[in-house]
mmCIF file of C-alpha atoms and ligand atoms in Angstrom:
data_model
loop_
_atom_site.group_PDB
_atom_site.id
_atom_site.type_symbol
_atom_site.label_atom_id
_atom_site.label_comp_id
_atom_site.label_asym_id
_atom_site.label_seq_id
_atom_site.Cartn_x
_atom_site.Cartn_y
_atom_site.Cartn_z
ATOM 1 C CA MET E 461 -36.553 -99.751 33.423
ATOM 2 C CA ALA E 462 -33.876 -99.245 30.781
ATOM 3 C CA ARG E 463 -30.569 -97.873 32.006
ATOM 4 C CA LEU E 464 -27.729 -95.690 30.848
ATOM 5 C CA VAL E 465 -24.452 -97.601 30.802
ATOM 6 C CA ILE E 466 -21.657 -95.075 31.090
ATOM 7 C CA ILE E 467 -18.146 -96.148 30.186
ATOM 8 C CA CYS E 468 -15.270 -93.760 30.857
ATOM 9 C CA GLY E 469 -11.529 -94.065 30.769
ATOM 10 C CA PRO E 470 -8.472 -92.276 29.425
ATOM 11 C CA SER E 471 -7.894 -91.932 25.719
ATOM 12 C CA GLY E 472 -5.930 -94.941 24.461
ATOM 13 C CA VAL E 473 -6.815 -97.234 27.362
ATOM 14 C CA GLY E 474 -8.604 -99.656 25.020
ATOM 15 C CA LYS E 475 -12.217 -98.943 25.955
ATOM 16 C CA LYS E 476 -13.669 -99.750 22.525
ATOM 17 C CA THR E 477 -11.688 -102.963 22.147
ATOM 18 C CA ILE E 478 -13.066 -104.102 25.475
ATOM 19 C CA TYR E 479 -16.737 -103.228 25.051
ATOM 20 C CA HIS E 480 -17.245 -103.302 21.274
ATOM 21 C CA ASN E 481 -18.459 -106.893 20.876
ATOM 22 C CA ILE E 482 -19.914 -107.286 24.356
ATOM 23 C CA ILE E 483 -22.488 -104.500 24.005
ATOM 24 C CA LYS E 484 -23.729 -106.108 20.778
ATOM 25 C CA GLN E 485 -24.859 -109.284 22.524
ATOM 26 C CA PRO E 486 -28.678 -109.265 22.246
ATOM 27 C CA LYS E 487 -29.169 -110.542 25.795
ATOM 28 C CA TYR E 488 -27.872 -107.251 27.197
ATOM 29 C CA ASN E 489 -30.455 -105.244 25.238
ATOM 30 C CA CYS E 490 -28.031 -102.375 24.574
ATOM 31 C CA VAL E 491 -27.591 -99.782 21.896
ATOM 32 C CA TYR E 492 -24.610 -97.437 21.453
ATOM 33 C CA SER E 493 -25.080 -93.683 21.639
ATOM 34 C CA VAL E 494 -23.098 -92.003 18.856
ATOM 35 C CA SER E 495 -21.614 -88.750 20.147
ATOM 36 C CA MET E 496 -21.200 -85.466 18.376
ATOM 37 C CA THR E 497 -17.739 -83.942 18.126
ATOM 38 C CA THR E 498 -15.873 -81.039 16.563
ATOM 39 C CA ARG E 499 -12.701 -83.169 16.394
ATOM 40 C CA LYS E 500 -11.369 -84.046 12.945
ATOM 41 C CA LYS E 501 -12.347 -87.472 11.647
ATOM 42 C CA ARG E 502 -9.564 -90.064 11.798
ATOM 43 C CA LYS E 503 -8.869 -92.186 8.709
ATOM 44 C CA ASP E 504 -10.558 -95.314 10.044
ATOM 45 C CA GLU E 505 -13.630 -93.525 11.454
ATOM 46 C CA LYS E 506 -17.077 -93.386 9.898
ATOM 47 C CA GLU E 507 -19.543 -90.514 10.089
ATOM 48 C CA GLY E 508 -22.628 -91.508 12.076
ATOM 49 C CA LYS E 509 -21.010 -94.709 13.355
ATOM 50 C CA ASP E 510 -18.031 -93.493 15.382
ATOM 51 C CA TYR E 511 -19.191 -89.894 15.759
ATOM 52 C CA PHE E 512 -21.307 -87.226 14.142
ATOM 53 C CA PHE E 513 -18.530 -84.909 12.996
ATOM 54 C CA VAL E 514 -19.719 -81.308 13.078
ATOM 55 C CA THR E 515 -18.388 -77.771 12.999
ATOM 56 C CA LYS E 516 -18.127 -75.648 16.116
ATOM 57 C CA LYS E 517 -21.061 -73.590 14.839
ATOM 58 C CA GLN E 518 -23.248 -76.698 14.512
ATOM 59 C CA PHE E 519 -22.217 -77.844 17.988
ATOM 60 C CA MET E 520 -23.063 -74.433 19.471
ATOM 61 C CA TYR E 521 -26.442 -74.536 17.757
ATOM 62 C CA ALA E 522 -27.171 -77.930 19.365
ATOM 63 C CA ILE E 523 -26.173 -76.644 22.814
ATOM 64 C CA ASN E 524 -28.187 -73.450 22.481
ATOM 65 C CA HIS E 525 -31.288 -75.330 21.368
ATOM 66 C CA GLY E 526 -31.149 -77.777 24.264
ATOM 67 C CA LEU E 527 -30.359 -80.747 22.039
ATOM 68 C CA MET E 528 -27.501 -82.139 24.136
ATOM 69 C CA LEU E 529 -27.844 -84.425 27.134
ATOM 70 C CA GLU E 530 -24.336 -83.470 28.214
ATOM 71 C CA TYR E 531 -21.248 -82.021 26.597
ATOM 72 C CA ALA E 532 -17.684 -81.127 27.432
ATOM 73 C CA THR E 533 -14.515 -79.788 25.920
ATOM 74 C CA TYR E 534 -11.658 -82.205 25.719
ATOM 75 C CA ILE E 535 -8.290 -80.913 24.473
ATOM 76 C CA ASP E 536 -9.662 -78.036 22.392
ATOM 77 C CA ASN E 537 -12.658 -79.885 20.942
ATOM 78 C CA PHE E 538 -16.292 -80.295 21.904
ATOM 79 C CA TYR E 539 -17.817 -83.724 22.530
ATOM 80 C CA GLY E 540 -21.401 -84.391 23.537
ATOM 81 C CA THR E 541 -24.350 -86.755 23.644
ATOM 82 C CA PRO E 542 -27.423 -85.922 21.549
ATOM 83 C CA LYS E 543 -30.473 -86.037 23.818
ATOM 84 C CA LYS E 544 -33.195 -87.244 21.461
ATOM 85 C CA PHE E 545 -31.676 -90.643 20.743
ATOM 86 C CA ILE E 546 -31.308 -91.380 24.458
ATOM 87 C CA ASP E 547 -34.901 -90.376 25.232
ATOM 88 C CA THR E 548 -36.275 -92.530 22.421
ATOM 89 C CA GLU E 549 -34.273 -95.647 23.283
ATOM 90 C CA ILE E 550 -34.869 -95.428 27.037
ATOM 91 C CA LYS E 551 -38.614 -95.048 26.372
ATOM 92 C CA LYS E 552 -38.453 -98.174 24.184
ATOM 93 C CA GLY E 553 -36.897 -100.005 27.139
ATOM 94 C CA ILE E 554 -33.438 -100.330 25.591
ATOM 95 C CA ASN E 555 -30.257 -99.736 27.617
ATOM 96 C CA VAL E 556 -28.023 -97.069 26.107
ATOM 97 C CA VAL E 557 -24.223 -97.240 26.242
ATOM 98 C CA LEU E 558 -22.381 -93.919 26.427
ATOM 99 C CA GLU E 559 -18.619 -93.631 26.093
ATOM 100 C CA ILE E 560 -17.839 -90.208 27.481
ATOM 101 C CA GLU E 561 -15.286 -88.338 29.591
ATOM 102 C CA ILE E 562 -15.561 -87.356 33.254
ATOM 103 C CA ASN E 563 -17.121 -83.891 32.959
ATOM 104 C CA GLY E 564 -19.952 -85.354 30.907
ATOM 105 C CA LEU E 565 -20.460 -88.076 33.489
ATOM 106 C CA LYS E 566 -20.675 -85.459 36.242
ATOM 107 C CA GLN E 567 -23.451 -83.653 34.348
ATOM 108 C CA ILE E 568 -25.397 -86.886 34.041
ATOM 109 C CA LEU E 569 -24.955 -87.734 37.726
ATOM 110 C CA ALA E 570 -26.232 -84.264 38.650
ATOM 111 C CA ASN E 571 -29.398 -84.710 36.575
ATOM 112 C CA LYS E 572 -32.264 -85.775 38.859
ATOM 113 C CA PHE E 573 -34.287 -87.462 36.114
ATOM 114 C CA LEU E 574 -31.288 -89.457 34.886
ATOM 115 C CA GLN E 575 -30.424 -90.465 38.439
ATOM 116 C CA LYS E 576 -33.736 -92.292 38.527
ATOM 117 C CA THR E 577 -32.582 -94.498 35.652
ATOM 118 C CA ASN E 578 -29.842 -95.786 37.977
ATOM 119 C CA PRO E 579 -26.905 -95.261 35.580
ATOM 120 C CA LEU E 580 -24.403 -98.112 35.480
ATOM 121 C CA THR E 581 -20.986 -96.449 35.678
ATOM 122 C CA ILE E 582 -17.774 -98.196 34.662
ATOM 123 C CA PHE E 583 -14.251 -96.760 34.593
ATOM 124 C CA ILE E 584 -11.518 -98.431 32.576
ATOM 125 C CA GLN E 585 -8.002 -97.571 33.738
ATOM 126 C CA PRO E 586 -4.582 -98.383 32.290
ATOM 127 C CA ALA E 587 -2.194 -100.740 34.054
ATOM 128 C CA SER E 588 0.261 -97.806 34.106
ATOM 129 C CA PHE E 589 0.781 -94.438 32.434
ATOM 130 C CA ALA E 590 3.835 -95.821 30.620
ATOM 131 C CA ASP E 591 1.560 -98.498 29.171
ATOM 132 C CA LEU E 592 -0.970 -95.850 28.161
ATOM 133 C CA LYS E 593 1.677 -93.752 26.409
ATOM 134 C CA LYS E 594 2.856 -96.842 24.491
ATOM 135 C CA ARG E 595 -0.701 -97.538 23.296
ATOM 136 C CA LEU E 596 -1.268 -93.940 22.215
ATOM 137 C CA MET E 597 2.042 -93.920 20.322
ATOM 138 C CA HIS E 598 1.273 -97.239 18.602
ATOM 139 C CA ARG E 599 -2.089 -96.215 17.250
ATOM 140 C CA HIS E 600 -0.554 -93.315 15.258
ATOM 141 C CA THR E 601 -3.745 -91.241 15.360
ATOM 142 C CA GLU E 602 -2.396 -88.192 17.197
ATOM 143 C CA LYS E 603 0.797 -86.189 17.062
ATOM 144 C CA LEU E 604 3.182 -86.195 20.011
ATOM 145 C CA SER E 605 2.044 -82.824 21.380
ATOM 146 C CA ILE E 606 -1.555 -84.102 21.556
ATOM 147 C CA ILE E 607 -0.449 -87.439 23.055
ATOM 148 C CA LYS E 608 1.266 -85.508 25.849
ATOM 149 C CA LYS E 609 -1.937 -83.554 26.527
ATOM 150 C CA ARG E 610 -3.957 -86.777 26.534
ATOM 151 C CA ILE E 611 -1.585 -88.321 29.106
ATOM 152 C CA GLU E 612 -1.922 -85.259 31.346
ATOM 153 C CA GLN E 613 -5.697 -85.511 30.993
ATOM 154 C CA ALA E 614 -5.514 -89.237 31.851
ATOM 155 C CA LYS E 615 -3.743 -88.508 35.140
ATOM 156 C CA TRP E 616 -6.570 -86.185 36.101
ATOM 157 C CA GLU E 617 -9.227 -88.670 34.947
ATOM 158 C CA VAL E 618 -7.845 -91.586 36.975
ATOM 159 C CA LYS E 619 -8.209 -89.467 40.119
ATOM 160 C CA ALA E 620 -11.969 -89.360 39.469
ATOM 161 C CA LYS E 621 -12.415 -93.139 39.448
ATOM 162 C CA LYS E 622 -14.082 -93.058 42.859
ATOM 163 C CA LEU E 623 -17.186 -91.679 41.129
ATOM 164 C CA PHE E 624 -17.751 -95.061 39.479
ATOM 165 C CA LYS E 625 -19.513 -98.172 40.615
ATOM 166 C CA TYR E 626 -16.998 -100.424 38.839
ATOM 167 C CA VAL E 627 -13.335 -100.015 37.883
ATOM 168 C CA ILE E 628 -11.669 -102.320 35.367
ATOM 169 C CA THR E 629 -7.886 -102.330 34.867
ATOM 170 C CA ASN E 630 -6.895 -103.113 31.305
ATOM 171 C CA LYS E 631 -3.765 -105.150 31.894
ATOM 172 C CA GLU E 632 -4.778 -108.090 29.741
ATOM 173 C CA ILE E 633 -7.559 -107.576 27.271
ATOM 174 C CA GLU E 634 -9.284 -110.965 27.809
ATOM 175 C CA LYS E 635 -9.383 -110.453 31.570
ATOM 176 C CA ALA E 636 -10.787 -106.945 31.181
ATOM 177 C CA GLN E 637 -13.467 -108.261 28.811
ATOM 178 C CA LYS E 638 -14.350 -111.046 31.236
ATOM 179 C CA LYS E 639 -14.775 -108.488 33.999
ATOM 180 C CA LEU E 640 -17.080 -106.389 31.830
ATOM 181 C CA ILE E 641 -19.145 -109.481 30.974
ATOM 182 C CA ASP E 642 -19.473 -110.273 34.698
ATOM 183 C CA ILE E 643 -20.660 -106.712 35.367
ATOM 184 C CA PHE E 644 -23.182 -106.825 32.516
ATOM 185 C CA ASP E 645 -24.457 -110.263 33.630
ATOM 186 C CA LYS E 646 -24.964 -108.981 37.148
ATOM 187 C CA GLU E 647 -26.437 -105.585 36.276
ATOM 188 C CA LEU E 648 -28.281 -105.969 32.998
ATOM 189 C CA LEU E 649 -29.695 -109.473 32.828
ATOM 190 C CA LYS E 650 -33.216 -109.793 34.113
ATOM 191 C CA LYS E 651 -33.347 -111.711 37.357
HETATM 192 P P1 5GP V 1972 -11.466 -89.328 21.166
HETATM 193 O O1 5GP V 1972 -10.999 -88.038 20.551
HETATM 194 O O2 5GP V 1972 -10.279 -90.168 21.588
HETATM 195 O O3 5GP V 1972 -12.435 -90.074 20.297
HETATM 196 O O4 5GP V 1972 -12.255 -88.966 22.506
HETATM 197 C C1 5GP V 1972 -11.686 -88.119 23.475
HETATM 198 C C2 5GP V 1972 -12.474 -88.234 24.766
HETATM 199 O O5 5GP V 1972 -13.794 -87.734 24.594
HETATM 200 C C3 5GP V 1972 -12.619 -89.675 25.269
HETATM 201 O O6 5GP V 1972 -12.376 -89.680 26.667
HETATM 202 C C4 5GP V 1972 -14.070 -89.996 24.980
HETATM 203 O O7 5GP V 1972 -14.599 -90.947 25.872
HETATM 204 C C5 5GP V 1972 -14.715 -88.636 25.189
HETATM 205 N N1 5GP V 1972 -16.035 -88.518 24.563
HETATM 206 C C6 5GP V 1972 -16.479 -89.107 23.437
HETATM 207 N N2 5GP V 1972 -17.757 -88.786 23.210
HETATM 208 C C7 5GP V 1972 -18.152 -87.994 24.230
HETATM 209 C C8 5GP V 1972 -19.390 -87.365 24.575
HETATM 210 O O8 5GP V 1972 -20.419 -87.473 23.920
HETATM 211 N N3 5GP V 1972 -19.401 -86.623 25.714
HETATM 212 C C9 5GP V 1972 -18.304 -86.464 26.492
HETATM 213 N N4 5GP V 1972 -18.443 -85.721 27.588
HETATM 214 N N5 5GP V 1972 -17.131 -87.052 26.206
HETATM 215 C C10 5GP V 1972 -17.051 -87.801 25.084
#
């Protein structure tokens, strides 16, 4: 049966850099779930590829009509996973990769049907919070007040790492990628 692959980790930890190319390898039979968000689009982001960028009204409509698999607020914005895409891909037998935050993960773990799909949960943590702050500052996508909020959020998120089957520390990118490949080989390749 196809599985949900759930990747979490603080903002700026380097999640995308780690998983981006790995999830594209055909042998893992994965597809990426594009989330919906009310956050403003960053310069380098593309609609429908990085996120579906919507208004708060559109997001509320999706929630009220049962169109979201899970959703959460993260620093004043809504983020969530559209349900239909997941249902379709899982039915086709394709594993779906979700990059979400902890409250969304908790909703998925509490869902009896989704539990049956044996979600593969992976947490990516920074080597240190000083390292995380440096990364967030270097990417120049948020102002300092938001960076501070994201660091506070990160401290809370790291405390939840016990919820995950695997934890990867992003100290050196190649090593973190190797660890993710080992996890995917073990969990997703047909025996
Ligand atoms: P960012 O603004 O940096 O793109 O994302 C902020 C946080 O929201 C990150 O921790 C990211 O993983 C999380 N996130 C992205 N999409 C979703 C989603 O669909 N659901 C939930 N619950 N969190 C999401």
